[in-house]
Short mmCIF file of C-alpha atoms in Angstrom, two decimals:
data_model
loop_
_atom_site.label_atom_id
_atom_site.label_comp_id
_atom_site.label_asym_id
_atom_site.label_seq_id
_atom_site.Cartn_x
_atom_site.Cartn_y
_atom_site.Cartn_z
CA MET A 1 0.00 0.00 0.00
CA ALA A 2 1.42 3.39 -1.02
CA TYR A 3 1.81 5.78 1.89
CA LYS A 4 3.79 8.76 3.01
CA ILE A 5 4.74 10.20 6.38
CA PHE A 6 3.85 13.84 6.90
CA ALA A 7 4.63 16.17 9.81
CA ALA A 8 2.57 19.22 10.79
CA ILE A 9 4.37 21.75 13.02
CA ASP A 10 2.82 24.69 14.84
CA VAL A 11 5.25 27.31 16.18
CA GLY A 12 2.73 28.99 18.43
CA SER A 13 2.75 31.79 20.97
CA THR A 14 2.71 29.59 24.09
CA ASP A 15 4.02 26.26 22.82
CA VAL A 16 5.50 24.45 19.83
CA THR A 17 3.68 21.33 18.64
CA MET A 18 4.35 18.63 16.07
CA LYS A 19 2.07 15.83 14.89
CA ILE A 20 3.34 13.08 12.61
CA TYR A 21 0.78 11.41 10.35
CA GLU A 22 0.67 8.45 8.01
CA ILE A 23 -1.23 9.24 4.80
CA THR A 24 -2.61 6.44 2.61
CA ALA A 25 -4.76 6.59 -0.50
CA LYS A 26 -7.50 4.32 0.86
CA LYS A 27 -7.59 5.07 4.59
CA GLY A 28 -6.80 8.77 4.58
CA TYR A 29 -4.58 9.70 7.50
CA ARG A 30 -3.86 8.59 11.05
CA LEU A 31 -1.80 10.11 13.84
CA LEU A 32 1.49 8.31 14.53
CA ASP A 33 3.16 10.55 17.10
CA TYR A 34 2.75 13.81 18.96
CA ALA A 35 5.25 16.15 20.63
CA SER A 36 4.78 19.52 22.34
CA SER A 37 6.95 21.89 24.38
CA ILE A 38 5.96 25.00 26.31
CA ILE A 39 7.73 28.19 25.23
CA GLU A 40 6.06 31.58 25.60
CA LEU A 41 7.29 33.38 22.50
CA GLY A 42 4.25 35.63 22.75
CA SER A 43 5.43 37.10 26.07
CA ASP A 44 8.49 38.46 24.27
CA THR A 45 6.61 39.88 21.29
CA TYR A 46 3.57 41.33 23.05
CA ALA A 47 5.70 43.03 25.71
CA ASN A 48 8.84 44.08 23.83
CA GLY A 49 8.14 43.64 20.12
CA TYR A 50 11.02 41.19 19.63
CA ILE A 51 11.76 37.49 20.12
CA SER A 52 14.59 37.43 22.66
CA GLN A 53 17.83 35.56 22.02
CA GLY A 54 17.14 33.26 24.96
CA SER A 55 13.73 32.29 23.56
CA LEU A 56 15.23 31.82 20.10
CA ASP A 57 17.92 29.50 21.46
CA ARG A 58 15.26 27.44 23.21
CA LEU A 59 13.04 27.39 20.10
CA CYS A 60 15.88 26.11 17.92
CA GLU A 61 16.61 23.42 20.48
CA ILE A 62 12.98 22.24 20.34
CA LEU A 63 12.83 22.30 16.54
CA SER A 64 16.11 20.39 16.28
CA GLY A 65 14.50 17.72 18.42
CA PHE A 66 11.52 17.67 16.09
CA MET A 67 13.82 17.21 13.09
CA LYS A 68 15.40 14.18 14.76
CA LYS A 69 11.97 12.73 15.50
CA MET A 70 10.94 13.24 11.87
CA LYS A 71 14.02 11.31 10.70
CA GLU A 72 13.09 8.42 12.99
CA TYR A 73 9.80 8.11 11.11
CA ASP A 74 11.37 8.67 7.67
CA THR A 75 9.14 11.70 7.22
CA THR A 76 8.99 12.64 3.56
CA GLU A 77 7.20 16.00 3.83
CA TYR A 78 6.37 18.57 6.47
CA ARG A 79 4.74 21.98 6.90
CA ALA A 80 5.96 24.25 9.68
CA TYR A 81 3.97 27.39 10.38
CA ALA A 82 4.50 30.27 12.81
CA THR A 83 1.60 32.35 14.11
CA SER A 84 1.13 35.69 15.88
CA ALA A 85 4.16 35.69 18.21
CA ILE A 86 6.64 35.52 15.33
CA ARG A 87 4.34 37.29 12.85
CA GLU A 88 4.14 40.39 15.06
CA ALA A 89 7.82 40.33 16.09
CA LYS A 90 9.91 43.10 14.53
CA ASN A 91 12.80 40.66 14.06
CA ASN A 92 10.69 37.90 12.46
CA GLU A 93 12.75 37.58 9.28
CA MET A 94 15.94 37.23 11.32
CA VAL A 95 14.23 34.62 13.48
CA LEU A 96 13.20 32.52 10.46
CA ASP A 97 16.68 32.78 8.93
CA LEU A 98 18.37 31.70 12.15
CA ILE A 99 15.96 28.76 12.57
CA LYS A 100 16.79 27.62 9.03
CA ARG A 101 20.56 27.87 9.59
CA ARG A 102 20.55 26.17 12.98
CA THR A 103 17.96 23.45 12.45
CA GLY A 104 17.50 23.09 8.69
CA MET A 105 13.76 23.64 9.12
CA GLU A 106 11.84 25.98 6.81
CA VAL A 107 9.22 27.83 8.85
CA ARG A 108 6.63 30.01 7.15
CA ILE A 109 4.67 32.78 8.86
CA LEU A 110 0.90 32.47 8.54
CA SER A 111 -1.26 35.55 8.29
CA ASN A 112 -4.03 35.61 10.87
CA SER A 113 -6.66 34.82 8.24
CA GLU A 114 -4.67 31.81 6.99
CA HIS A 115 -4.14 30.58 10.56
CA ARG A 116 -7.82 30.79 11.46
CA PHE A 117 -8.92 29.23 8.18
CA LEU A 118 -6.69 26.21 8.82
CA MET A 119 -8.22 25.89 12.29
CA TYR A 120 -11.65 26.14 10.68
CA LYS A 121 -10.79 23.37 8.20
CA GLY A 122 -9.64 21.08 10.99
CA LEU A 123 -12.85 21.79 12.90
CA ALA A 124 -15.18 21.31 9.91
CA VAL A 125 -13.65 17.94 8.98
CA ASN A 126 -12.99 16.45 12.41
CA ALA A 127 -15.88 17.60 14.62
CA GLU A 128 -18.72 15.11 14.19
CA TYR A 129 -21.39 17.60 15.26
CA PHE A 130 -20.17 20.48 13.06
CA ASP A 131 -22.56 20.34 10.08
CA LYS A 132 -25.63 20.01 12.29
CA ILE A 133 -24.64 22.79 14.69
CA VAL A 134 -23.81 25.44 12.06
CA GLU A 135 -27.19 25.19 10.36
CA LYS A 136 -28.29 27.80 12.92
CA ASN A 137 -26.51 31.05 13.86
CA THR A 138 -23.21 29.88 15.28
CA ALA A 139 -20.16 31.71 16.59
CA ILE A 140 -16.82 29.93 16.41
CA VAL A 141 -14.70 31.44 19.18
CA ASP A 142 -11.02 30.67 18.72
CA ILE A 143 -9.02 31.87 21.74
CA GLY A 144 -5.34 32.14 20.98
CA ALA A 145 -2.49 33.53 23.01
CA GLY A 146 -2.51 36.90 21.27
CA SER A 147 -6.08 37.33 20.08
CA VAL A 148 -9.59 35.94 19.82
CA GLN A 149 -11.07 35.15 16.42
CA ILE A 150 -14.86 35.19 16.24
CA SER A 151 -16.31 33.68 13.06
CA LEU A 152 -20.05 33.77 12.42
CA MET A 153 -21.93 31.09 10.49
CA ASN A 154 -25.51 30.79 9.31
CA ASP A 155 -27.27 28.20 7.15
CA GLY A 156 -24.08 26.16 7.23
CA LYS A 157 -21.99 28.92 5.63
CA LEU A 158 -19.32 31.25 6.93
CA ILE A 159 -20.59 34.84 6.80
CA SER A 160 -17.94 36.93 8.59
CA THR A 161 -14.90 36.80 10.82
CA GLN A 162 -13.24 39.32 13.12
CA ASN A 163 -10.03 39.34 15.14
CA ILE A 164 -9.92 40.94 18.60
CA SER A 165 -6.66 41.53 20.50
CA ILE A 166 -7.75 39.92 23.77
CA GLY A 167 -5.85 36.63 23.63
CA ALA A 168 -5.28 34.84 26.95
CA LEU A 169 -1.53 35.52 27.07
CA ARG A 170 -1.89 39.14 25.99
CA VAL A 171 -4.57 39.81 28.64
CA ARG A 172 -2.58 38.04 31.36
CA ASP A 173 0.63 39.92 30.64
CA ARG A 174 -1.07 43.29 30.24
CA LEU A 175 -2.91 43.08 33.54
CA LYS A 176 -0.16 41.53 35.65
CA TYR A 177 1.53 44.92 35.91
CA PHE A 178 -1.48 46.24 37.79
CA ARG A 179 -0.48 44.13 40.84
CA LEU A 180 -4.13 43.59 41.76
CA ASP A 181 -5.51 41.20 44.32
CA THR A 182 -7.76 38.41 43.09
CA ALA A 183 -11.05 40.28 43.54
CA HIS A 184 -9.82 43.40 41.75
CA LEU A 185 -8.10 41.37 39.03
CA GLU A 186 -11.35 39.58 38.22
CA ARG A 187 -13.27 42.86 37.94
CA VAL A 188 -10.62 44.67 35.86
CA MET A 189 -10.16 41.66 33.57
CA GLU A 190 -13.92 41.47 33.00
CA GLU A 191 -14.07 45.18 32.15
CA TYR A 192 -11.12 44.89 29.78
CA ILE A 193 -12.52 41.89 27.89
CA SER A 194 -16.15 43.10 27.97
CA ASN A 195 -15.28 46.35 26.24
CA GLU A 196 -13.81 44.53 23.24
CA ILE A 197 -16.63 41.97 22.98
CA ASP A 198 -19.30 44.67 23.33
CA THR A 199 -17.70 46.59 20.47
CA PHE A 200 -17.73 43.45 18.34
CA GLN A 201 -21.37 42.80 19.21
CA ASN A 202 -22.43 46.35 18.31
CA TYR A 203 -20.72 46.32 14.92
CA TYR A 204 -21.17 42.73 13.79
CA LEU A 205 -23.88 40.88 15.71
CA PHE A 206 -26.57 43.57 15.59
CA ASN A 207 -29.73 41.79 16.74
CA LYS A 208 -28.70 38.31 15.61
CA GLN A 209 -29.42 35.62 18.14
CA ILE A 210 -26.47 33.27 18.46
CA LYS A 211 -27.77 29.76 19.02
CA ASN A 212 -24.48 27.93 19.40
CA ILE A 213 -20.88 28.68 20.34
CA ILE A 214 -18.06 26.39 19.25
CA ALA A 215 -14.89 26.87 21.28
CA ILE A 216 -11.49 26.30 19.70
CA GLY A 217 -8.24 26.60 21.61
CA ASP A 218 -6.11 24.56 23.97
CA GLU A 219 -7.52 26.32 27.04
CA THR A 220 -10.91 24.58 26.75
CA LYS A 221 -9.22 21.23 27.31
CA TYR A 222 -7.57 22.47 30.50
CA LEU A 223 -10.69 24.24 31.76
CA ILE A 224 -12.52 20.92 31.53
CA GLN A 225 -9.57 19.20 33.20
CA ILE A 226 -9.85 21.29 36.40
CA VAL A 227 -13.49 20.22 36.95
CA PRO A 228 -13.33 16.42 36.54
CA GLU A 229 -16.39 15.94 38.76
CA LEU A 230 -18.61 17.52 36.07
CA ASN A 231 -17.80 14.80 33.51
CA ILE A 232 -17.88 17.30 30.63
CA THR A 233 -17.48 15.68 27.21
CA ASP A 234 -18.30 17.96 24.29
CA GLN A 235 -20.28 20.87 25.74
CA PHE A 236 -20.79 23.01 28.83
CA GLY A 237 -23.13 25.81 29.86
CA PRO A 238 -23.28 28.72 32.34
CA GLU A 239 -23.59 26.48 35.40
CA GLN A 240 -20.51 24.43 34.58
CA LEU A 241 -18.63 27.60 33.65
CA SER A 242 -19.50 29.04 37.06
CA VAL A 243 -17.89 26.02 38.74
CA MET A 244 -14.76 26.59 36.62
CA PHE A 245 -14.63 30.24 37.76
CA ASP A 246 -14.92 29.24 41.41
CA ARG A 247 -12.09 26.75 40.98
CA LEU A 248 -9.85 29.26 39.21
CA LEU A 249 -10.47 31.98 41.80
CA SER A 250 -9.96 29.68 44.79
CA LYS A 251 -6.60 28.27 43.68
CA SER A 252 -3.37 29.89 42.56
CA PRO A 253 -1.88 28.96 39.18
CA SER A 254 0.83 26.97 40.95
CA ASP A 255 -1.81 25.01 42.89
CA LEU A 256 -3.77 24.33 39.69
CA ALA A 257 -0.61 23.17 37.94
CA ALA A 258 0.32 20.77 40.74
CA GLU A 259 -3.15 19.36 41.38
CA TYR A 260 -4.29 18.89 37.79
CA LYS A 261 -0.90 18.19 36.14
CA ILE A 262 -0.99 21.32 33.98
CA SER A 263 2.08 23.38 33.20
CA TYR A 264 2.31 26.54 35.31
CA GLU A 265 2.41 28.71 32.19
CA ARG A 266 -0.79 27.15 30.91
CA ALA A 267 -2.49 27.47 34.29
CA THR A 268 -1.93 31.24 34.26
CA LEU A 269 -3.93 31.52 31.02
CA LEU A 270 -7.08 29.76 32.20
CA LEU A 271 -8.73 32.68 33.99
CA PRO A 272 -8.64 35.11 31.02
CA ALA A 273 -9.79 32.28 28.72
CA ALA A 274 -12.71 31.35 31.00
CA MET A 275 -13.57 35.03 31.37
CA THR A 276 -13.70 35.48 27.59
CA TYR A 277 -15.96 32.46 27.09
CA GLY A 278 -18.19 33.55 29.96
CA ILE A 279 -18.66 37.11 28.71
CA PHE A 280 -19.35 36.00 25.14
CA LEU A 281 -21.80 33.34 26.34
CA LYS A 282 -23.64 35.96 28.40
CA ARG A 283 -23.65 38.63 25.68
CA SER A 284 -24.72 36.29 22.89
CA LYS A 285 -27.41 34.61 25.03
CA ALA A 286 -26.43 31.20 23.66
CA ASP A 287 -27.27 28.17 25.75
CA MET A 288 -24.14 26.08 25.39
CA ILE A 289 -20.50 26.12 24.40
CA TRP A 290 -19.46 23.15 22.27
CA THR A 291 -15.87 22.06 22.77
CA THR A 292 -13.33 20.42 20.52
CA GLN A 293 -9.70 19.34 20.78
CA ILE A 294 -8.86 20.56 17.28
CA ASP A 295 -5.54 22.39 16.92
CA LEU A 296 -3.59 23.98 14.08
CA CYS A 297 -1.83 20.71 13.22
CA ASP A 298 -5.22 19.13 12.47
CA GLY A 299 -5.96 21.97 10.08
CA ILE A 300 -2.56 21.63 8.42
CA ILE A 301 -3.08 17.94 7.60
CA VAL A 302 -6.60 18.59 6.22
CA ASP A 303 -5.25 21.41 4.06
CA GLU A 304 -2.41 19.19 2.81
CA LEU A 305 -4.80 16.41 1.82
CA GLU A 306 -7.12 18.88 0.09
CA ARG A 307 -4.23 20.62 -1.69
CA THR A 308 -2.72 17.38 -2.98
CA LYS A 309 -6.15 15.88 -3.75
CA LYS A 310 -5.37 12.84 -1.59
CA LEU A 311 -8.81 13.03 0.02
CA THR A 312 -12.13 14.55 -1.01
CA PHE A 313 -14.07 16.23 1.76
CA ASN A 314 -17.81 16.76 1.86
CA ARG A 315 -17.28 20.45 2.52
CA ASP A 316 -16.16 22.83 -0.23
CA PHE A 317 -14.10 25.40 1.66
CA ASN A 318 -14.09 27.75 -1.31
CA VAL A 319 -17.85 28.13 -0.80
CA ASP A 320 -17.14 29.43 2.72
CA ILE A 321 -14.69 32.01 1.38
CA MET A 322 -17.17 33.23 -1.23
CA SER A 323 -20.00 33.30 1.30
CA ALA A 324 -18.00 35.63 3.55
CA VAL A 325 -17.02 37.79 0.55
CA SER A 326 -20.68 38.02 -0.53
CA GLN A 327 -21.62 39.25 2.94
CA MET A 328 -18.85 41.83 2.70
CA ALA A 329 -20.19 42.97 -0.69
CA LYS A 330 -23.68 43.22 0.81
CA LYS A 331 -22.36 45.33 3.70
CA TYR A 332 -20.92 47.87 1.26
CA GLN A 333 -24.06 47.80 -0.93
CA CYS A 334 -22.38 46.47 -4.06
CA ASP A 335 -24.52 45.85 -7.13
CA LYS A 336 -25.14 42.15 -6.56
CA LEU A 337 -26.37 41.15 -10.03
CA HIS A 338 -23.72 43.16 -11.86
CA ASN A 339 -20.84 41.94 -9.69
CA ARG A 340 -21.86 38.31 -9.95
CA ASN A 341 -22.16 38.65 -13.72
CA VAL A 342 -18.70 40.23 -13.94
CA ALA A 343 -17.31 37.44 -11.74
CA LYS A 344 -18.88 34.82 -14.00
CA ILE A 345 -17.40 36.37 -17.15
CA ALA A 346 -13.99 36.90 -15.52
CA CYS A 347 -13.79 33.26 -14.39
CA GLN A 348 -14.78 32.07 -17.88
CA ILE A 349 -11.99 34.14 -19.42
CA PHE A 350 -9.55 32.82 -16.80
CA ASP A 351 -10.49 29.22 -17.59
CA LYS A 352 -10.20 29.70 -21.36
CA THR A 353 -6.76 31.31 -21.10
CA LYS A 354 -5.10 28.92 -18.62
CA LYS A 355 -2.39 27.88 -21.06
CA ILE A 356 -1.55 31.52 -21.67
CA HIS A 357 -1.49 33.00 -18.16
CA GLU A 358 -0.20 29.83 -16.37
CA LEU A 359 -1.79 30.92 -13.10
CA LYS A 360 -3.09 28.64 -10.34
CA ASN A 361 -6.60 27.90 -9.11
CA SER A 362 -5.88 30.09 -6.08
CA HIS A 363 -5.47 33.02 -8.49
CA ARG A 364 -8.90 32.23 -9.94
CA THR A 365 -10.30 32.59 -6.42
CA GLN A 366 -8.58 35.97 -6.08
CA LEU A 367 -10.05 37.09 -9.40
CA GLU A 368 -13.56 36.06 -8.36
CA ILE A 369 -13.22 37.90 -5.04
CA ALA A 370 -11.97 41.02 -6.83
CA ALA A 371 -14.95 40.90 -9.21
CA LEU A 372 -17.44 40.57 -6.36
CA LEU A 373 -15.90 43.54 -4.52
CA HIS A 374 -14.75 45.73 -7.38
CA ASP A 375 -17.12 48.62 -6.64
CA CYS A 376 -17.27 48.42 -2.83
CA GLY A 377 -15.47 51.77 -2.47
CA LYS A 378 -18.46 53.64 -3.88
CA PHE A 379 -20.11 53.10 -0.49
CA ILE A 380 -17.71 55.69 0.95
CA ASN A 381 -17.35 58.11 -1.95
CA MET A 382 -18.03 57.63 -5.66
CA LYS A 383 -15.38 60.19 -6.63
CA ASN A 384 -12.45 58.17 -5.30
CA ALA A 385 -13.97 54.70 -5.49
CA ALA A 386 -10.81 52.87 -6.62
CA GLU A 387 -8.71 53.99 -3.66
CA ASN A 388 -11.64 53.53 -1.29
CA SER A 389 -12.10 49.96 -2.51
CA TYR A 390 -8.40 49.29 -1.97
CA SER A 391 -8.61 50.61 1.61
CA ILE A 392 -11.73 48.61 2.44
CA ILE A 393 -10.21 45.33 1.24
CA MET A 394 -6.89 45.94 2.97
CA SER A 395 -8.73 46.75 6.21
CA THR A 396 -10.98 43.68 6.09
CA GLU A 397 -9.80 40.20 6.96
CA ILE A 398 -10.81 37.64 4.34
CA MET A 399 -10.44 34.22 5.91
CA GLY A 400 -8.30 31.91 3.79
CA LEU A 401 -6.25 34.62 2.10
CA SER A 402 -2.72 35.50 3.10
CA HIS A 403 -1.78 39.15 3.54
CA ARG A 404 -0.04 39.04 0.17
CA GLU A 405 -3.07 37.51 -1.58
CA ARG A 406 -5.38 40.10 -0.03
CA GLU A 407 -3.03 42.88 -1.15
CA GLU A 408 -3.13 41.47 -4.67
CA VAL A 409 -6.94 41.42 -4.63
CA ALA A 410 -7.02 45.02 -3.35
CA ASN A 411 -4.71 46.14 -6.16
CA ILE A 412 -6.65 44.24 -8.84
CA VAL A 413 -9.74 46.16 -7.72
CA ARG A 414 -7.84 49.45 -7.50
CA PHE A 415 -6.55 49.21 -11.07
CA ASN A 416 -9.81 47.95 -12.53
CA SER A 417 -10.99 51.52 -13.12
CA THR A 418 -7.65 53.36 -13.26
CA GLY A 419 -4.60 53.17 -15.46
CA PHE A 420 -2.18 50.38 -14.68
CA PRO A 421 1.20 51.71 -13.49
CA ASP A 422 4.59 50.83 -14.95
CA TYR A 423 6.80 48.50 -12.96
CA ASP A 424 8.76 51.07 -10.93
CA GLU A 425 5.66 53.02 -9.94
CA GLY A 426 3.71 49.82 -9.35
CA ARG A 427 6.24 48.38 -6.93
CA GLU A 428 5.79 51.42 -4.70
CA LYS A 429 2.01 51.01 -4.64
CA MET A 430 1.57 47.24 -4.60
CA GLY A 431 3.34 46.39 -1.36
CA ASP A 432 3.85 42.63 -1.06
CA GLY A 433 1.72 41.87 -4.12
CA ASP A 434 3.28 40.32 -7.23
CA TYR A 435 3.30 42.82 -10.10
CA MET A 436 2.59 40.36 -12.92
CA THR A 437 -0.10 38.47 -11.01
CA ILE A 438 -1.91 41.78 -10.43
CA ALA A 439 -1.42 42.78 -14.08
CA LYS A 440 -2.77 39.48 -15.46
CA LEU A 441 -5.84 39.40 -13.23
CA SER A 442 -6.51 43.14 -13.64
CA ALA A 443 -6.49 42.69 -17.43
CA ILE A 444 -9.18 40.00 -17.16
CA LEU A 445 -11.30 42.00 -14.72
CA LYS A 446 -11.15 45.13 -16.89
CA VAL A 447 -12.50 43.22 -19.91
CA ALA A 448 -15.16 41.38 -17.91
CA ASN A 449 -16.37 44.59 -16.29
CA ALA A 450 -16.55 46.40 -19.65
CA MET A 451 -18.85 43.67 -20.95
CA ASP A 452 -21.51 44.60 -18.39
CA ARG A 453 -20.80 48.32 -18.15
CA SER A 454 -24.53 49.09 -18.38
CA HIS A 455 -25.18 46.89 -15.30
CA LYS A 456 -28.09 45.33 -17.21
CA GLN A 457 -26.73 41.79 -17.78
CA LYS A 458 -27.69 41.98 -21.45
CA ALA A 459 -26.31 38.60 -22.54
CA SER A 460 -28.03 35.26 -22.10
CA SER A 461 -24.71 33.48 -22.65
CA TYR A 462 -21.09 34.01 -23.64
CA GLN A 463 -18.89 31.90 -25.86
CA ILE A 464 -15.17 32.47 -25.34
CA VAL A 465 -12.42 30.95 -27.50
CA VAL A 466 -8.74 31.65 -28.15
CA LYS A 467 -8.07 31.67 -31.91
CA ASP A 468 -5.35 33.16 -34.10
CA LYS A 469 -3.91 35.45 -31.40
CA GLN A 470 -7.37 36.67 -30.51
CA LEU A 471 -9.64 36.12 -27.53
CA VAL A 472 -12.98 35.97 -29.30
CA ILE A 473 -15.92 36.71 -27.00
CA THR A 474 -19.30 36.10 -28.62
CA VAL A 475 -22.25 37.61 -26.76
CA ASP A 476 -25.67 36.07 -27.31
CA THR A 477 -28.10 38.99 -27.02
CA LEU A 478 -30.65 41.09 -28.89
CA TYR A 479 -29.80 44.14 -26.78
CA ASP A 480 -27.83 47.09 -28.08
CA LEU A 481 -24.14 46.79 -27.08
CA VAL A 482 -23.05 50.31 -28.05
CA LEU A 483 -21.94 51.21 -24.50
CA GLU A 484 -20.11 47.93 -23.99
CA ARG A 485 -18.36 48.17 -27.38
CA GLY A 486 -17.32 51.76 -26.67
CA LEU A 487 -15.49 50.79 -23.48
CA PHE A 488 -14.33 47.35 -24.59
CA ASP A 489 -11.57 48.45 -26.99
CA ASP A 490 -9.76 50.50 -24.35
CA LYS A 491 -9.73 47.55 -21.93
CA ALA A 492 -8.78 45.19 -24.75
CA ASP A 493 -5.60 47.20 -25.42
CA PHE A 494 -4.29 46.57 -21.91
CA PHE A 495 -5.24 42.89 -22.12
CA GLU A 496 -3.22 42.61 -25.33
CA GLN A 497 -0.23 44.28 -23.65
CA VAL A 498 -0.29 41.70 -20.87
CA TYR A 499 -1.13 38.52 -22.79
CA GLY A 500 -0.09 39.19 -26.39
CA ILE A 501 -3.56 38.34 -27.69
CA LYS A 502 -6.35 40.82 -28.48
CA PRO A 503 -9.89 40.43 -27.12
CA VAL A 504 -12.55 40.79 -29.82
CA LEU A 505 -16.23 41.33 -29.00
CA ARG A 506 -18.82 39.80 -31.32
CA GLN A 507 -22.59 39.67 -31.10
CA LYS A 508 -24.95 36.78 -31.79
CA ARG A 509 -28.67 37.59 -32.01
CA SER A 510 -30.42 34.33 -31.20
CA ALA A 511 -31.52 35.37 -27.71
CA THR A 512 -35.03 36.50 -26.92
CA ILE A 513 -35.75 39.51 -24.74
#
């Protein structure tokens, strides 16, 4: 039986974890080994902005041990990802370079949206109750060391996600300088966390009634561990949470660590985690919190299997991305019918020119997102819509996209209605985005948008073929295309500059009005 050994590594803010899996074509994957070490990288970053040399030495020591363990299993592939502690560190590039030189391990920094989307994938595939729970309004609350991610779902689809800087480690370290006694600490911590959650509720929940909360994060496992008498399996409510609070307030972190065999560092994070869950449960008026032991490594293996097409999952994660983007478009009052029509045309052009542009399926997703959001800036001001659209997209987290991918989408939208800059000027404006990727996708979007410039969806169908250095687009319609033809040639010129083939618009009159 053909198989491979794969390692998933999470360089987190409070610990570093590795899971080694066996992947087979017939049976999917199974866990072979697990290793984890406590190291609070986040304490360095959140307090000082840098990963200290002492922490870096310890991290390299841990990762070297992981490399040895991987060799024992003849691991053929691995993915090693770093999250907020290294992402937010000012010396992150130096950290990654030193890790590579000392350990031989390539570690990649995940954007927050990529990190949370991997967690979401692991949850959606591995939690047996997931599909049933998210049919109703559900909040997925992912408590990390540096922040809390709250993702909202309805009718089984992801509709929005927001990141709040009230992670357990960040809250603990920020409030420890107050030198408060237990009673005062509880009150101040509640005020601090409540303010952030109330702001989220006012802007994003409105009057929506949250029926279910799904908790992600290591702290849920340890909160359950300190109340063994409650026999909690996969859910707990306000009464059980109250018992957890009493336990946390009656014992010091060192007592909790000794009695329940939890690391001291982890024990210090339980009160802010419990407080966050408690406040959100109270504010949302949900009845229960569903728990899961899913971690980032579980999301990494699911993503690897999906990416390599080793397994087919019932859930299409691209649908979740587009659902959230559609909600974003709705928020900024985009023209729904027009934008969906432009997205349809743009994706058709992308598919017909694959051999020419040589882009990936992920770029098709970026193009579709750009088409759905291309006029969102008009919500702010119609006069400067292109720059407004850029700002909106760059300020909004789109789960599943890296920072670079989101920057590319924002620039594709920006240059949809403005002239495309030359390379030197473009590099100054495009940030981390790839110049040619933005140029290729912008060229497609410009043509697609010109074909529905009237916003009337005049065509019943489009036929698109590449022939004799031309991209021939035949529109089946009885409507007058004077406006579309007038704008098409200008957009076609830029397309020809990028691809070396000229778009040609033709009309077929078999449709009925």
